């Protein structure tokens, strides 16, 4: 029932669905009792969108923006994901699981920005200045040019921003901030949205950059970074598996650069360190001729990365065999095992299949299919993949090997790390001009590819206890 003066609406705290009326159950996500009242804050037209006067149309040609205005940090990996540096007036969201290293990264970025000139205000709603100092000492952040503020009331934060006019403001985390004008609790969808909106307006109006941290939440009343993605200029996610020191900073939205760029870091005692040569780092601890192991030249954004896919196939002790996928998509693994069974006659029905990507990386692209299949058959048959050989290819449901994109980049990386052969889809051969010192083994089907990739079984290798 919309009234002519509709100032209140109801927002689902679970999925952020908005409704003019209250409902006991959200029609979008099905959550019960999740609607909270939201009173929209009345913004006067007179104040303009950024609170700095009424905006006027400007000729596009007269608008001044060049890449030169970016603040380039002494952090190659961070610059890369940002598209070349921090854009003044932009708001960047860094999302990630709690404890993954967002605060550490933000403190390092804050110090780097302070070193490049321009004041930095680091607002923490989670830690006291003493705790931040402790972390700063641990990771060798001097604190020069860095102001700390421990505050959760965003009005208070805004006052300090207006007064100090820093070139960069860091807000850690957005879920701890609140505005009195919003009735719901800190961390609710309404609060994180309003707070982010206020920060965006300040950034656009003042020309300063803002970084906010947002915890990814699985459930509950705390709103995750997803509900903010449409409001901010850049969305980065810091990812990694808890047990692995590697962290991937991934750009999923960037109004000033390409998305799908990644930066690769290692969490050390002294904070996050950039990984100079990620492929070498991920392959560092690999043994020779390991059974159940295949090397895949994957692409993370535009960046080639060699990763090791491991598989372990063992007779199952349960009624239904298990499939475990670490770092690869479970549905892909199920599809690949089904194709192996159906088209190659590989008997996996009584076997547990465990697949793992070394280093805690996650491979999303189907180009890793062949690597997964090779590692699986290699483990089952106890035959190692040919030394010096990498494999790429998407597996189709009828057992064919489908072409993959950007083969040359992958080959260059494989060659740089000393690999001498690559099994790839026949259909990708035509797209390659140079060979980059890698022997190309084109295969039309998964069956051919596996035949090429595994050392001739048994007969050719009579020695050895296996
Ligand atoms: P933190 O930045 O507090 O994570 P977030 O802000 O995303 O919640 O990082 C916390 C983890 O990082 C913590 O478990 C310890 C680890 N860590 C290191 O290994 N080395 C370091 O130098 C620092 C500061 C943290
Ligand atoms: Mg933190």
Tab-separated table of N, CA, C and O in Angstrom, residues 10 29 38 50 54 119 135 157 161 170-171 178 180 210 221 231 245 249 266 343 364 390 409 429 450:
chain	number	residue	atom	x	y	z
A	10	UNK	N	10.603	-1.874	4.040
A	10	UNK	CA	11.071	-3.004	4.836
A	10	UNK	C	12.114	-3.761	4.014
A	10	UNK	O	11.924	-3.983	2.816
A	29	UNK	N	13.898	-14.915	-0.679
A	29	UNK	CA	14.840	-15.945	-0.205
A	29	UNK	C	14.184	-16.946	0.735
A	29	UNK	O	14.801	-17.931	1.122
A	38	UNK	N	12.991	0.134	7.461
A	38	UNK	CA	14.038	1.088	7.118
A	38	UNK	C	13.406	2.433	6.836
A	38	UNK	O	12.533	2.540	5.984
A	50	UNK	N	26.254	14.748	-3.732
A	50	UNK	CA	27.442	14.545	-2.919
A	50	UNK	C	27.474	15.462	-1.710
A	50	UNK	O	28.492	15.596	-1.059
A	54	UNK	N	24.365	21.714	-5.717
A	54	UNK	CA	23.593	21.049	-6.766
A	54	UNK	C	24.504	20.788	-7.966
A	54	UNK	O	25.194	21.696	-8.429
A	119	UNK	N	47.679	12.518	3.348
A	119	UNK	CA	47.362	11.948	4.648
A	119	UNK	C	46.466	10.736	4.527
A	119	UNK	O	45.739	10.577	3.553
A	135	UNK	N	50.103	-4.795	15.553
A	135	UNK	CA	50.179	-5.399	14.225
A	135	UNK	C	51.157	-4.631	13.350
A	135	UNK	O	51.965	-5.229	12.632
A	157	UNK	N	33.042	9.556	12.375
A	157	UNK	CA	34.076	9.348	11.352
A	157	UNK	C	33.994	10.458	10.306
A	157	UNK	O	35.009	11.047	9.923
A	161	UNK	N	36.772	13.108	8.955
A	161	UNK	CA	37.149	13.145	7.538
A	161	UNK	C	37.044	14.575	7.019
A	161	UNK	O	37.927	15.066	6.310
A	170	UNK	N	40.546	4.616	5.284
A	170	UNK	CA	40.315	3.174	5.351
A	170	UNK	C	39.293	2.922	6.436
A	170	UNK	O	39.427	3.441	7.544
A	171	UNK	N	38.258	2.163	6.136
A	171	UNK	CA	37.242	1.858	7.149
A	171	UNK	C	37.199	0.338	7.330
A	171	UNK	O	36.876	-0.399	6.410
A	178	UNK	N	27.929	2.341	12.198
A	178	UNK	CA	26.485	2.573	12.254
A	178	UNK	C	26.181	4.054	12.161
A	178	UNK	O	27.016	4.902	12.461
A	180	UNK	N	23.150	6.765	13.447
A	180	UNK	CA	22.008	6.879	14.368
A	180	UNK	C	20.689	6.954	13.624
A	180	UNK	O	19.657	6.494	14.106
A	210	UNK	N	38.551	5.916	-0.776
A	210	UNK	CA	38.123	5.206	0.428
A	210	UNK	C	38.267	3.706	0.187
A	210	UNK	O	37.914	3.206	-0.883
A	221	UNK	N	22.383	-12.299	10.607
A	221	UNK	CA	21.857	-10.954	10.421
A	221	UNK	C	22.915	-9.975	9.917
A	221	UNK	O	22.624	-8.828	9.654
A	231	UNK	N	27.134	-0.659	-5.245
A	231	UNK	CA	27.271	0.733	-4.817
A	231	UNK	C	28.683	1.253	-4.915
A	231	UNK	O	28.915	2.450	-4.801
A	245	UNK	N	49.473	-20.600	3.061
A	245	UNK	CA	49.877	-19.205	3.267
A	245	UNK	C	49.526	-18.301	2.089
A	245	UNK	O	49.630	-17.094	2.203
A	249	UNK	N	44.242	-11.976	-4.298
A	249	UNK	CA	43.408	-10.778	-4.283
A	249	UNK	C	42.802	-10.654	-5.669
A	249	UNK	O	43.507	-10.476	-6.651
A	266	UNK	N	51.679	-13.922	-0.152
A	266	UNK	CA	51.917	-14.986	0.816
A	266	UNK	C	51.843	-14.364	2.202
A	266	UNK	O	52.471	-13.330	2.452
A	343	UNK	N	33.202	-43.231	-21.348
A	343	UNK	CA	33.870	-43.243	-22.650
A	343	UNK	C	35.234	-43.913	-22.659
A	343	UNK	O	35.765	-44.251	-23.707
A	364	UNK	N	38.800	-22.147	-11.408
A	364	UNK	CA	37.399	-22.075	-11.828
A	364	UNK	C	37.228	-22.503	-13.279
A	364	UNK	O	36.166	-22.947	-13.674
A	390	UNK	N	52.817	-30.645	-19.441
A	390	UNK	CA	51.647	-30.012	-18.848
A	390	UNK	C	50.427	-30.344	-19.705
A	390	UNK	O	50.573	-30.835	-20.832
A	409	UNK	N	49.734	-17.814	-24.103
A	409	UNK	CA	50.174	-17.314	-22.797
A	409	UNK	C	50.524	-18.467	-21.872
A	409	UNK	O	51.494	-18.435	-21.123
A	429	UNK	N	45.190	-26.015	-31.658
A	429	UNK	CA	46.479	-25.948	-32.360
A	429	UNK	C	46.501	-24.817	-33.384
A	429	UNK	O	47.503	-24.113	-33.535
A	450	UNK	N	44.849	-38.847	-22.704
A	450	UNK	CA	45.344	-39.648	-21.572
A	450	UNK	C	46.420	-40.612	-22.050
A	450	UNK	O	47.437	-40.821	-21.383
